[in-house]
């Protein structure tokens, strides 16, 4: 979430808390481990996913980007200088370059310029060291995981616990990778089907790009697998694959009706569920009237990401009142919430159910 969005988020929830009695009833029940238990381990590592499952997450969420040889791996972005030690590898110094990704110029190292074998020589590091200094103790310990490895972990945990572990993969920069001939949708569908996942299993596929989701729908049906799809939406901007459109158009009643033709849910920025004056918006009601579930991103426990009334002090890395944040998002109409802090979400959900 950018600085402007954070400011709006603070204003929204400060007003919301002041206007409403607490505790507030919860609607949100589903816990999506955002990049794993990324508040406790470096994101998008097997350790983060394993901990999230052990803590009780309903779904684990990998962001997916392809390697040069077409293997899907879990990274927040295809540019990996912030999440790996690639800059410390002199053998890859000449891979540093500048590219335009979805209209934005980015300099660094990119997954599509590395084979899987080369990426496996790198090690993950904490993306937010100033906010999550405890996670830096794990820097250098974990490899970049493939989607297949994440699935194997989930299956092993299911066998050990008897509890289903949902998958909630995001297709990152689908149109960009399609133009390179890497076809991430095809790779994702083939991997899921090959692992035995059917439309009845707990799987959601998400993207900010409607093209990727319609590819999932049509190609999946051709393969006999019709996985649930989620259109991601933010308060500002628009999809990279349809620059003539804005997310605001998608959020109109006609836009929601169109989304319902190819998706079962919307995944929205939290500020879209609460108005600037602190009251809930009508988005959740309108989306549900169109036949769409509403998922919200992203609940985080640290003061740096919390509205001012929920902060515990001046230290941005200290945890604040996450339970109230969870309750407020539920009251705003979220059916599911992405969170970096699974243990805190489990506790907050349990408290509201009692």
XYZ file of C-alpha atoms in Angstrom:
354
model
C 0.000 0.000 0.000
C 1.478 3.366 -0.992
C 1.910 6.379 1.247
C -1.223 8.136 -0.009
C -3.302 5.017 0.453
C -1.930 4.565 3.975
C -2.910 8.126 4.857
C -6.443 7.601 3.554
C -6.598 4.288 5.399
C -5.674 6.039 8.659
C -8.268 8.755 8.202
C -10.963 6.272 7.274
C -10.495 4.001 10.240
C -9.862 6.801 12.737
C -13.275 8.212 11.860
C -14.858 4.769 11.739
C -13.655 3.840 15.204
C -14.807 7.165 16.634
C -18.270 6.757 15.129
C -19.028 3.153 16.104
C -19.361 1.275 19.369
C -16.996 -1.651 19.885
C -16.862 -4.579 19.653
C -18.337 -4.655 16.175
C -19.815 -7.799 14.598
C -17.644 -9.718 12.170
C -18.622 -10.970 8.750
C -15.133 -11.957 7.618
C -14.416 -15.575 8.395
C -11.849 -16.725 5.818
C -8.174 -16.107 6.590
C -5.845 -15.803 3.598
C -2.161 -15.972 4.532
C -0.756 -13.137 2.448
C 2.514 -14.508 1.002
C 2.500 -16.946 3.937
C 2.944 -15.890 7.551
C 4.929 -12.940 6.258
C 4.725 -11.030 9.516
C 6.817 -13.797 11.100
C 9.036 -15.119 8.288
C 10.389 -13.640 5.042
C 7.511 -13.647 2.571
C 7.111 -16.221 -0.179
C 9.315 -18.840 1.462
C 8.356 -22.398 2.328
C 8.995 -21.470 5.961
C 6.412 -18.674 5.733
C 3.829 -20.946 4.121
C 4.469 -23.773 6.552
C 4.090 -21.504 9.558
C 0.884 -20.019 8.140
C -0.592 -23.500 7.770
C 0.488 -24.471 11.275
C -1.073 -21.276 12.647
C -4.396 -22.181 11.027
C -4.709 -20.180 7.797
C -7.554 -21.251 5.536
C -5.618 -20.327 2.380
C -2.012 -19.616 1.519
C -1.302 -17.002 -1.132
C 1.677 -17.177 -3.499
C 2.348 -14.404 -6.009
C 3.589 -16.162 -9.122
C 6.151 -15.138 -11.737
C 7.939 -17.358 -14.288
C 11.599 -18.161 -14.720
C 13.421 -18.042 -18.040
C 12.629 -21.728 -18.491
C 8.940 -21.238 -17.714
C 8.737 -22.498 -14.126
C 6.409 -20.592 -11.792
C 8.066 -19.352 -8.601
C 6.738 -17.341 -5.680
C 7.935 -13.729 -5.520
C 6.149 -10.472 -4.799
C 7.521 -9.128 -8.084
C 9.630 -10.447 -10.924
C 12.263 -7.872 -9.877
C 14.017 -9.625 -6.993
C 16.653 -7.284 -5.556
C 14.472 -6.464 -2.513
C 13.609 -10.067 -1.685
C 16.797 -12.016 -2.441
C 20.577 -11.722 -2.132
C 21.023 -11.526 -5.910
C 23.055 -8.312 -5.595
C 25.661 -10.255 -3.594
C 26.274 -12.705 -6.457
C 29.015 -11.336 -8.746
C 28.275 -14.036 -11.306
C 24.931 -12.349 -11.939
C 26.105 -8.725 -11.940
C 25.660 -8.442 -15.698
C 21.998 -9.491 -15.400
C 21.104 -6.170 -13.748
C 19.058 -4.205 -16.235
C 16.196 -1.755 -16.695
C 12.814 -2.829 -18.026
C 9.364 -1.351 -18.416
C 6.848 -3.463 -16.482
C 3.209 -2.516 -16.925
C 4.231 0.975 -17.983
C 6.667 1.527 -15.096
C 10.454 1.637 -15.555
C 12.150 -0.751 -13.121
C 15.852 -1.433 -12.597
C 17.181 -4.616 -11.036
C 17.285 -8.364 -11.574
C 14.285 -10.181 -13.042
C 13.147 -13.779 -12.677
C 12.572 -14.152 -16.414
C 16.315 -13.664 -16.982
C 17.241 -16.641 -14.765
C 16.707 -20.358 -15.109
C 15.218 -22.134 -12.143
C 18.589 -23.717 -11.390
C 20.183 -20.263 -11.235
C 17.431 -18.860 -9.003
C 17.897 -21.776 -6.636
C 21.425 -20.525 -5.900
C 19.928 -17.347 -4.410
C 18.526 -16.972 -0.902
C 15.519 -15.010 0.301
C 15.669 -12.005 2.589
C 13.124 -9.889 4.451
C 11.548 -7.253 2.188
C 10.675 -4.841 5.042
C 13.685 -4.998 7.400
C 12.920 -1.694 9.127
C 9.381 -2.801 10.003
C 10.129 -6.488 10.589
C 13.674 -6.612 11.977
C 13.050 -9.974 13.655
C 12.500 -11.532 10.228
C 16.007 -10.536 9.148
C 17.324 -13.315 11.402
C 16.131 -15.680 8.662
C 17.876 -13.856 5.812
C 19.932 -16.231 3.710
C 18.265 -19.412 4.999
C 15.572 -20.113 2.413
C 15.416 -20.691 -1.324
C 12.887 -19.232 -3.736
C 10.117 -21.851 -3.834
C 8.353 -23.099 -6.936
C 4.590 -23.418 -7.106
C 5.044 -27.190 -7.256
C 7.018 -27.111 -3.996
C 4.339 -25.007 -2.302
C 1.678 -27.473 -3.422
C 3.765 -30.392 -2.144
C 4.032 -28.656 1.231
C 0.276 -28.041 1.369
C -0.475 -31.656 0.446
C 1.938 -32.942 3.087
C 0.344 -30.737 5.748
C -3.123 -31.899 4.704
C -2.030 -35.517 5.067
C -0.490 -34.842 8.468
C -3.373 -32.827 9.923
C -6.475 -33.941 8.027
C -7.258 -30.268 7.387
C -7.659 -28.813 3.892
C -5.189 -26.096 2.918
C -6.569 -23.738 0.286
C -4.456 -22.215 -2.485
C -4.919 -18.594 -3.574
C -2.284 -17.898 -6.273
C -1.947 -14.515 -7.968
C -0.892 -14.204 -11.604
C 1.493 -11.253 -11.671
C 1.960 -9.192 -14.836
C 0.172 -11.717 -17.022
C 0.116 -9.664 -20.213
C 3.790 -8.742 -19.817
C 4.806 -12.375 -19.546
C 2.453 -13.418 -22.353
C 4.314 -10.994 -24.623
C 7.548 -12.798 -23.718
C 5.999 -16.150 -24.622
C 6.086 -17.443 -21.044
C 2.275 -17.993 -20.712
C 1.877 -18.012 -16.906
C -1.810 -18.961 -17.050
C -1.061 -22.132 -18.975
C 1.726 -23.015 -16.557
C -0.517 -22.394 -13.542
C -3.414 -24.461 -14.874
C -1.143 -27.327 -15.877
C 0.492 -27.372 -12.434
C -2.808 -27.287 -10.541
C -4.423 -29.943 -12.687
C -1.305 -32.084 -12.565
C -1.435 -31.909 -8.766
C -5.006 -33.180 -8.814
C -6.879 -29.984 -7.967
C -10.464 -29.805 -9.245
C -13.068 -27.065 -9.240
C -14.413 -28.509 -5.981
C -11.138 -27.947 -4.160
C -10.357 -24.747 -2.209
C -8.582 -22.856 -4.994
C -8.926 -19.207 -5.995
C -6.914 -17.654 -8.831
C -6.527 -13.887 -8.636
C -5.212 -11.147 -10.897
C -5.456 -7.415 -11.430
C -5.707 -8.166 -15.162
C -9.075 -9.354 -16.512
C -7.345 -10.917 -19.506
C -5.540 -13.376 -17.236
C -8.777 -14.300 -15.496
C -10.674 -14.862 -18.725
C -7.771 -17.026 -19.893
C -8.102 -19.029 -16.684
C -11.820 -19.417 -17.322
C -11.729 -20.478 -20.975
C -8.518 -22.503 -20.940
C -9.444 -24.098 -17.657
C -12.791 -25.217 -19.008
C -11.051 -26.668 -22.038
C -8.917 -28.661 -19.616
C -11.914 -29.665 -17.507
C -10.998 -27.486 -14.501
C -13.074 -24.404 -13.684
C -11.272 -22.809 -10.760
C -12.735 -19.843 -8.871
C -11.446 -16.494 -10.070
C -10.970 -13.175 -8.260
C -10.686 -9.769 -9.886
C -8.293 -7.613 -7.864
C -9.145 -3.908 -7.636
C -7.433 -0.919 -6.086
C -8.721 2.528 -5.290
C -6.644 4.170 -8.003
C -5.333 3.273 -11.441
C -6.473 0.562 -13.793
C -5.434 -2.798 -15.220
C -2.213 -2.970 -17.224
C -3.864 -5.062 -19.931
C -6.667 -2.507 -20.465
C -5.127 0.955 -20.005
C -8.240 2.612 -21.399
C -10.168 1.441 -18.325
C -9.985 2.483 -14.682
C -10.704 0.415 -11.602
C -13.418 2.962 -10.816
C -15.280 1.729 -13.896
C -14.974 -1.852 -12.681
C -16.440 -0.772 -9.342
C -19.601 0.683 -10.894
C -22.746 -1.459 -10.988
C -22.281 -2.240 -14.703
C -18.619 -3.001 -14.037
C -19.447 -5.380 -11.205
C -21.991 -7.119 -13.423
C -19.289 -7.619 -16.043
C -16.851 -8.985 -13.465
C -19.475 -11.498 -12.354
C -19.395 -12.967 -15.854
C -15.831 -14.220 -15.383
C -15.129 -14.124 -11.618
C -16.763 -15.201 -8.380
C -15.253 -12.531 -6.136
C -13.484 -9.199 -6.043
C -10.332 -8.646 -4.003
C -10.324 -5.003 -2.990
C -8.143 -2.490 -1.227
C -9.457 -1.925 2.291
C -10.126 1.772 1.647
C -12.764 0.793 -0.921
C -14.921 -0.729 1.804
C -14.997 2.316 4.072
C -15.797 5.893 3.039
C -13.585 8.865 3.847
C -16.064 10.020 6.524
C -15.595 6.735 8.383
C -18.803 5.006 7.339
C -19.000 1.791 5.362
C -19.452 2.187 1.623
C -22.081 0.357 -0.358
C -19.481 -1.580 -2.356
C -19.886 -4.881 -0.517
C -23.674 -4.759 -0.828
C -23.503 -3.874 -4.520
C -20.923 -6.559 -5.224
C -22.950 -9.205 -3.451
C -26.068 -8.118 -5.306
C -24.110 -8.806 -8.492
C -23.264 -12.292 -7.204
C -19.696 -11.535 -6.087
C -18.004 -12.292 -2.787
C -15.806 -9.564 -1.324
C -12.236 -10.172 -0.157
C -10.145 -7.385 1.392
C -6.397 -6.696 1.377
C -4.316 -6.431 3.535
C -4.531 -6.610 7.352
C -1.160 -6.135 9.047
C -0.403 -5.917 12.755
C 2.433 -3.377 12.873
C 1.810 0.247 13.783
C 3.235 1.286 10.409
C 0.163 -0.187 8.706
C -2.531 0.544 11.298
C -4.828 3.552 11.626
C -3.663 5.961 14.318
C -6.317 5.019 16.923
C -5.185 1.395 16.736
C -1.471 2.065 17.083
C 0.269 1.121 20.325
C 2.864 3.894 20.242
C 5.457 5.588 18.073
C 7.471 2.501 17.129
C 6.395 1.598 13.573
C 7.574 -2.012 14.061
C 5.524 -2.619 17.228
C 2.159 -4.357 16.999
C -1.018 -2.389 17.577
C -4.679 -3.329 17.944
C -5.024 -5.856 15.141
C -8.218 -7.386 16.578
C -10.176 -4.186 16.117
C -8.870 -3.810 12.576
C -10.100 -7.323 11.795
C -13.525 -6.551 13.263
C -13.839 -3.312 11.328
C -13.031 -4.976 8.021
C -15.625 -7.624 8.793
C -18.232 -4.984 9.544
C -17.338 -3.280 6.272
C -18.529 -6.372 4.413
C -15.425 -8.460 3.755
C -16.093 -12.190 3.453
C -12.357 -12.959 3.577
C -9.276 -10.990 4.533
C -5.682 -11.198 3.358
C -3.332 -10.908 6.306
C 0.383 -11.024 7.031
C -0.377 -12.021 10.638
C -2.179 -15.342 10.709
C -1.917 -16.039 14.444
C -3.393 -12.644 15.249
C -6.169 -13.187 12.701
C -7.028 -16.577 14.182
C -7.291 -14.999 17.627
C -9.359 -12.077 16.374
C -11.763 -14.357 14.529
C -12.166 -16.608 17.558
C -12.864 -13.632 19.830
C -15.609 -12.363 17.551
C -17.226 -15.782 17.282
C -17.439 -16.154 21.066
